[in-house]
Amino acid sequence: MFYLFTKGLCMPLRLLFLNTREQCGADVAVHLMLAKDFARDAVQVFIISNSEATDAAEMRVRLSAMPHVTSVFMPLGKPAGNSKGKLGKMRAYWPSAVSLMKAVAFVRKHRIQIIHATDRPRDASYASLLGYMSGAKTVVHVHSPPSDFTRPTLWGLRNAKGIIAISDYIRNELIEQGLDA
């Protein structure tokens, strides 16, 4: 069990799952499974999800089935994969930059302690930046080989307080990239 002890009071850990993705994939499915199954007296779950995701309506339905989860949708950017050039990528990511201040306020208001994200480019970098600005600790779970990572993803990993690799292979690859074992 994880608890926060403050002035003699025992409070559940406050955990935020950050999903900037454009579609619900395996990584978001893991977040939803964990959010559903955490002991409610041990972990208070929050989710910030992308209102611009292609399946945002489906995600709202899934989250409404978990009344113990506090969720909010913010414009966190459109897929940048089809964007051409730096200007196109900047246009795709601009909403997430604007929403960052709202996300910081959300994290502070709810006294969130841990921000959990995936190795997706926006997730890892946005989570680490959000953690830095809000004072929360950032944890990134890694599915992909680091050779596939963009510079923002590597920056997010280097600035996270913790990294969870899904296998020894991924762990060893992360260490080869210079990340702390």
PDB file of N, CA, C and O in Angstrom, residues 111-157:
ATOM      1  N   ARG A 111      -3.008  18.452  -5.516  1.00  0.00           N
ATOM      2  CA  ARG A 111      -1.819  18.011  -4.773  1.00  0.00           C
ATOM      3  C   ARG A 111      -1.314  16.647  -5.274  1.00  0.00           C
ATOM      4  O   ARG A 111      -1.018  15.747  -4.488  1.00  0.00           O
ATOM      5  N   ILE A 112      -1.258  16.521  -6.582  1.00  0.00           N
ATOM      6  CA  ILE A 112      -0.804  15.277  -7.201  1.00  0.00           C
ATOM      7  C   ILE A 112       0.679  15.117  -6.933  1.00  0.00           C
ATOM      8  O   ILE A 112       1.468  16.046  -7.068  1.00  0.00           O
ATOM      9  N   GLN A 113       1.057  13.904  -6.542  1.00  0.00           N
ATOM     10  CA  GLN A 113       2.443  13.617  -6.185  1.00  0.00           C
ATOM     11  C   GLN A 113       3.234  12.964  -7.316  1.00  0.00           C
ATOM     12  O   GLN A 113       4.427  13.188  -7.439  1.00  0.00           O
ATOM     13  N   ILE A 114       2.563  12.108  -8.086  1.00  0.00           N
ATOM     14  CA  ILE A 114       3.255  11.372  -9.153  1.00  0.00           C
ATOM     15  C   ILE A 114       2.497  11.525 -10.458  1.00  0.00           C
ATOM     16  O   ILE A 114       1.272  11.340 -10.504  1.00  0.00           O
ATOM     17  N   ILE A 115       3.240  11.848 -11.507  1.00  0.00           N
ATOM     18  CA  ILE A 115       2.692  11.907 -12.862  1.00  0.00           C
ATOM     19  C   ILE A 115       3.270  10.716 -13.611  1.00  0.00           C
ATOM     20  O   ILE A 115       4.484  10.554 -13.691  1.00  0.00           O
ATOM     21  N   HIS A 116       2.396   9.897 -14.145  1.00  0.00           N
ATOM     22  CA  HIS A 116       2.811   8.680 -14.863  1.00  0.00           C
ATOM     23  C   HIS A 116       2.473   8.850 -16.337  1.00  0.00           C
ATOM     24  O   HIS A 116       1.358   9.221 -16.683  1.00  0.00           O
ATOM     25  N   ALA A 117       3.452   8.596 -17.193  1.00  0.00           N
ATOM     26  CA  ALA A 117       3.247   8.727 -18.638  1.00  0.00           C
ATOM     27  C   ALA A 117       3.974   7.605 -19.363  1.00  0.00           C
ATOM     28  O   ALA A 117       4.732   6.842 -18.770  1.00  0.00           O
ATOM     29  N   THR A 118       3.753   7.532 -20.654  1.00  0.00           N
ATOM     30  CA  THR A 118       4.418   6.542 -21.492  1.00  0.00           C
ATOM     31  C   THR A 118       5.593   7.188 -22.221  1.00  0.00           C
ATOM     32  O   THR A 118       5.844   8.388 -22.088  1.00  0.00           O
ATOM     33  N   ASP A 119       6.254   6.377 -23.025  1.00  0.00           N
ATOM     34  CA  ASP A 119       7.393   6.861 -23.798  1.00  0.00           C
ATOM     35  C   ASP A 119       6.983   7.538 -25.105  1.00  0.00           C
ATOM     36  O   ASP A 119       7.832   7.849 -25.930  1.00  0.00           O
ATOM     37  N   ARG A 120       5.721   7.773 -25.300  1.00  0.00           N
ATOM     38  CA  ARG A 120       5.291   8.474 -26.509  1.00  0.00           C
ATOM     39  C   ARG A 120       5.872   9.880 -26.472  1.00  0.00           C
ATOM     40  O   ARG A 120       6.004  10.473 -25.397  1.00  0.00           O
ATOM     41  N   PRO A 121       6.227  10.439 -27.633  1.00  0.00           N
ATOM     42  CA  PRO A 121       6.966  11.714 -27.646  1.00  0.00           C
ATOM     43  C   PRO A 121       6.365  12.812 -26.781  1.00  0.00           C
ATOM     44  O   PRO A 121       7.038  13.391 -25.952  1.00  0.00           O
ATOM     45  N   ARG A 122       5.090  13.100 -26.957  1.00  0.00           N
ATOM     46  CA  ARG A 122       4.506  14.164 -26.149  1.00  0.00           C
ATOM     47  C   ARG A 122       4.336  13.749 -24.704  1.00  0.00           C
ATOM     48  O   ARG A 122       4.516  14.559 -23.802  1.00  0.00           O
ATOM     49  N   ASP A 123       3.975  12.487 -24.457  1.00  0.00           N
ATOM     50  CA  ASP A 123       3.738  12.046 -23.071  1.00  0.00           C
ATOM     51  C   ASP A 123       4.975  12.229 -22.200  1.00  0.00           C
ATOM     52  O   ASP A 123       4.908  12.840 -21.138  1.00  0.00           O
ATOM     53  N   ALA A 124       6.099  11.682 -22.629  1.00  0.00           N
ATOM     54  CA  ALA A 124       7.313  11.713 -21.807  1.00  0.00           C
ATOM     55  C   ALA A 124       7.803  13.132 -21.571  1.00  0.00           C
ATOM     56  O   ALA A 124       8.095  13.522 -20.432  1.00  0.00           O
ATOM     57  N   SER A 125       7.879  13.923 -22.620  1.00  0.00           N
ATOM     58  CA  SER A 125       8.402  15.285 -22.461  1.00  0.00           C
ATOM     59  C   SER A 125       7.414  16.180 -21.710  1.00  0.00           C
ATOM     60  O   SER A 125       7.805  16.939 -20.831  1.00  0.00           O
ATOM     61  N   TYR A 126       6.142  16.073 -22.041  1.00  0.00           N
ATOM     62  CA  TYR A 126       5.122  16.897 -21.389  1.00  0.00           C
ATOM     63  C   TYR A 126       5.036  16.549 -19.903  1.00  0.00           C
ATOM     64  O   TYR A 126       4.944  17.438 -19.061  1.00  0.00           O
ATOM     65  N   ALA A 127       5.081  15.248 -19.581  1.00  0.00           N
ATOM     66  CA  ALA A 127       4.992  14.830 -18.182  1.00  0.00           C
ATOM     67  C   ALA A 127       6.171  15.357 -17.375  1.00  0.00           C
ATOM     68  O   ALA A 127       5.995  15.859 -16.256  1.00  0.00           O
ATOM     69  N   SER A 128       7.381  15.252 -17.927  1.00  0.00           N
ATOM     70  CA  SER A 128       8.553  15.742 -17.195  1.00  0.00           C
ATOM     71  C   SER A 128       8.504  17.252 -17.022  1.00  0.00           C
ATOM     72  O   SER A 128       8.852  17.768 -15.963  1.00  0.00           O
ATOM     73  N   LEU A 129       8.066  17.955 -18.044  1.00  0.00           N
ATOM     74  CA  LEU A 129       7.927  19.411 -17.931  1.00  0.00           C
ATOM     75  C   LEU A 129       6.846  19.769 -16.913  1.00  0.00           C
ATOM     76  O   LEU A 129       7.047  20.643 -16.068  1.00  0.00           O
ATOM     77  N   LEU A 130       5.732  19.060 -16.961  1.00  0.00           N
ATOM     78  CA  LEU A 130       4.649  19.285 -16.009  1.00  0.00           C
ATOM     79  C   LEU A 130       5.113  19.004 -14.577  1.00  0.00           C
ATOM     80  O   LEU A 130       4.821  19.762 -13.656  1.00  0.00           O
ATOM     81  N   GLY A 131       5.862  17.924 -14.401  1.00  0.00           N
ATOM     82  CA  GLY A 131       6.394  17.602 -13.079  1.00  0.00           C
ATOM     83  C   GLY A 131       7.337  18.677 -12.582  1.00  0.00           C
ATOM     84  O   GLY A 131       7.278  19.094 -11.419  1.00  0.00           O
ATOM     85  N   TYR A 132       8.205  19.144 -13.465  1.00  0.00           N
ATOM     86  CA  TYR A 132       9.162  20.197 -13.100  1.00  0.00           C
ATOM     87  C   TYR A 132       8.425  21.468 -12.676  1.00  0.00           C
ATOM     88  O   TYR A 132       8.766  22.078 -11.666  1.00  0.00           O
ATOM     89  N   MET A 133       7.396  21.840 -13.427  1.00  0.00           N
ATOM     90  CA  MET A 133       6.681  23.089 -13.155  1.00  0.00           C
ATOM     91  C   MET A 133       5.755  22.999 -11.940  1.00  0.00           C
ATOM     92  O   MET A 133       5.475  24.012 -11.312  1.00  0.00           O
ATOM     93  N   SER A 134       5.295  21.787 -11.615  1.00  0.00           N
ATOM     94  CA  SER A 134       4.322  21.646 -10.538  1.00  0.00           C
ATOM     95  C   SER A 134       4.923  21.103  -9.241  1.00  0.00           C
ATOM     96  O   SER A 134       4.290  21.172  -8.199  1.00  0.00           O
ATOM     97  N   GLY A 135       6.125  20.529  -9.333  1.00  0.00           N
ATOM     98  CA  GLY A 135       6.742  19.936  -8.160  1.00  0.00           C
ATOM     99  C   GLY A 135       6.421  18.461  -7.975  1.00  0.00           C
ATOM    100  O   GLY A 135       6.905  17.836  -7.028  1.00  0.00           O
ATOM    101  N   ALA A 136       5.611  17.873  -8.864  1.00  0.00           N
ATOM    102  CA  ALA A 136       5.297  16.442  -8.780  1.00  0.00           C
ATOM    103  C   ALA A 136       6.447  15.622  -9.351  1.00  0.00           C
ATOM    104  O   ALA A 136       7.239  16.114 -10.147  1.00  0.00           O
ATOM    105  N   LYS A 137       6.541  14.374  -8.946  1.00  0.00           N
ATOM    106  CA  LYS A 137       7.546  13.445  -9.476  1.00  0.00           C
ATOM    107  C   LYS A 137       6.994  12.808 -10.748  1.00  0.00           C
ATOM    108  O   LYS A 137       5.803  12.520 -10.840  1.00  0.00           O
ATOM    109  N   THR A 138       7.858  12.558 -11.708  1.00  0.00           N
ATOM    110  CA  THR A 138       7.445  11.982 -12.983  1.00  0.00           C
ATOM    111  C   THR A 138       8.007  10.579 -13.140  1.00  0.00           C
ATOM    112  O   THR A 138       9.185  10.351 -12.895  1.00  0.00           O
ATOM    113  N   VAL A 139       7.145   9.665 -13.569  1.00  0.00           N
ATOM    114  CA  VAL A 139       7.537   8.297 -13.883  1.00  0.00           C
ATOM    115  C   VAL A 139       7.102   8.023 -15.327  1.00  0.00           C
ATOM    116  O   VAL A 139       5.970   8.308 -15.697  1.00  0.00           O
ATOM    117  N   VAL A 140       8.026   7.477 -16.117  1.00  0.00           N
ATOM    118  CA  VAL A 140       7.720   7.140 -17.510  1.00  0.00           C
ATOM    119  C   VAL A 140       7.908   5.649 -17.695  1.00  0.00           C
ATOM    120  O   VAL A 140       8.948   5.106 -17.323  1.00  0.00           O
ATOM    121  N   HIS A 141       6.883   4.992 -18.250  1.00  0.00           N
ATOM    122  CA  HIS A 141       7.086   3.576 -18.561  1.00  0.00           C
ATOM    123  C   HIS A 141       7.396   3.449 -20.045  1.00  0.00           C
ATOM    124  O   HIS A 141       6.813   4.128 -20.883  1.00  0.00           O
ATOM    125  N   VAL A 142       8.389   2.596 -20.322  1.00  0.00           N
ATOM    126  CA  VAL A 142       8.973   2.523 -21.662  1.00  0.00           C
ATOM    127  C   VAL A 142       8.655   1.175 -22.307  1.00  0.00           C
ATOM    128  O   VAL A 142       8.951   0.128 -21.742  1.00  0.00           O
ATOM    129  N   HIS A 143       8.059   1.261 -23.495  1.00  0.00           N
ATOM    130  CA  HIS A 143       7.716   0.079 -24.282  1.00  0.00           C
ATOM    131  C   HIS A 143       8.651  -0.098 -25.479  1.00  0.00           C
ATOM    132  O   HIS A 143       8.903  -1.208 -25.901  1.00  0.00           O
ATOM    133  N   SER A 144       9.089   0.994 -26.040  1.00  0.00           N
ATOM    134  CA  SER A 144       9.805   0.976 -27.320  1.00  0.00           C
ATOM    135  C   SER A 144      11.308   1.033 -27.127  1.00  0.00           C
ATOM    136  O   SER A 144      11.793   1.591 -26.142  1.00  0.00           O
ATOM    137  N   PRO A 145      12.053   0.524 -28.098  1.00  0.00           N
ATOM    138  CA  PRO A 145      13.512   0.665 -28.036  1.00  0.00           C
ATOM    139  C   PRO A 145      13.914   2.134 -28.132  1.00  0.00           C
ATOM    140  O   PRO A 145      13.347   2.875 -28.936  1.00  0.00           O
ATOM    141  N   PRO A 146      14.868   2.565 -27.333  1.00  0.00           N
ATOM    142  CA  PRO A 146      15.286   3.974 -27.343  1.00  0.00           C
ATOM    143  C   PRO A 146      15.788   4.463 -28.698  1.00  0.00           C
ATOM    144  O   PRO A 146      15.758   5.651 -28.964  1.00  0.00           O
ATOM    145  N   SER A 147      16.210   3.557 -29.559  1.00  0.00           N
ATOM    146  CA  SER A 147      16.667   3.981 -30.884  1.00  0.00           C
ATOM    147  C   SER A 147      15.534   4.619 -31.688  1.00  0.00           C
ATOM    148  O   SER A 147      15.778   5.367 -32.627  1.00  0.00           O
ATOM    149  N   ASP A 148      14.274   4.357 -31.294  1.00  0.00           N
ATOM    150  CA  ASP A 148      13.108   4.939 -31.973  1.00  0.00           C
ATOM    151  C   ASP A 148      12.711   6.298 -31.405  1.00  0.00           C
ATOM    152  O   ASP A 148      11.805   6.937 -31.928  1.00  0.00           O
ATOM    153  N   PHE A 149      13.344   6.740 -30.329  1.00  0.00           N
ATOM    154  CA  PHE A 149      12.899   7.931 -29.624  1.00  0.00           C
ATOM    155  C   PHE A 149      13.337   9.222 -30.307  1.00  0.00           C
ATOM    156  O   PHE A 149      14.427   9.323 -30.857  1.00  0.00           O
ATOM    157  N   THR A 150      12.471  10.217 -30.172  1.00  0.00           N
ATOM    158  CA  THR A 150      12.792  11.564 -30.624  1.00  0.00           C
ATOM    159  C   THR A 150      13.574  12.275 -29.514  1.00  0.00           C
ATOM    160  O   THR A 150      13.617  11.808 -28.369  1.00  0.00           O
ATOM    161  N   ARG A 151      14.140  13.410 -29.850  1.00  0.00           N
ATOM    162  CA  ARG A 151      14.853  14.195 -28.824  1.00  0.00           C
ATOM    163  C   ARG A 151      13.938  14.595 -27.660  1.00  0.00           C
ATOM    164  O   ARG A 151      14.350  14.514 -26.511  1.00  0.00           O
ATOM    165  N   PRO A 152      12.688  15.027 -27.939  1.00  0.00           N
ATOM    166  CA  PRO A 152      11.819  15.360 -26.795  1.00  0.00           C
ATOM    167  C   PRO A 152      11.556  14.169 -25.867  1.00  0.00           C
ATOM    168  O   PRO A 152      11.493  14.326 -24.658  1.00  0.00           O
ATOM    169  N   THR A 153      11.432  12.979 -26.447  1.00  0.00           N
ATOM    170  CA  THR A 153      11.209  11.795 -25.612  1.00  0.00           C
ATOM    171  C   THR A 153      12.425  11.526 -24.743  1.00  0.00           C
ATOM    172  O   THR A 153      12.294  11.278 -23.537  1.00  0.00           O
ATOM    173  N   LEU A 154      13.605  11.580 -25.333  1.00  0.00           N
ATOM    174  CA  LEU A 154      14.828  11.360 -24.547  1.00  0.00           C
ATOM    175  C   LEU A 154      14.975  12.423 -23.466  1.00  0.00           C
ATOM    176  O   LEU A 154      15.376  12.121 -22.342  1.00  0.00           O
ATOM    177  N   TRP A 155      14.626  13.661 -23.777  1.00  0.00           N
ATOM    178  CA  TRP A 155      14.674  14.721 -22.775  1.00  0.00           C
ATOM    179  C   TRP A 155      13.720  14.381 -21.626  1.00  0.00           C
ATOM    180  O   TRP A 155      14.064  14.506 -20.445  1.00  0.00           O
ATOM    181  N   GLY A 156      12.503  13.923 -21.973  1.00  0.00           N
ATOM    182  CA  GLY A 156      11.533  13.554 -20.947  1.00  0.00           C
ATOM    183  C   GLY A 156      12.033  12.431 -20.065  1.00  0.00           C
ATOM    184  O   GLY A 156      11.868  12.468 -18.843  1.00  0.00           O
ATOM    185  N   LEU A 157      12.693  11.441 -20.662  1.00  0.00           N
ATOM    186  CA  LEU A 157      13.239  10.332 -19.880  1.00  0.00           C
ATOM    187  C   LEU A 157      14.373  10.795 -18.979  1.00  0.00           C
ATOM    188  O   LEU A 157      14.463  10.382 -17.821  1.00  0.00           O
TER     189      LEU A 157
END
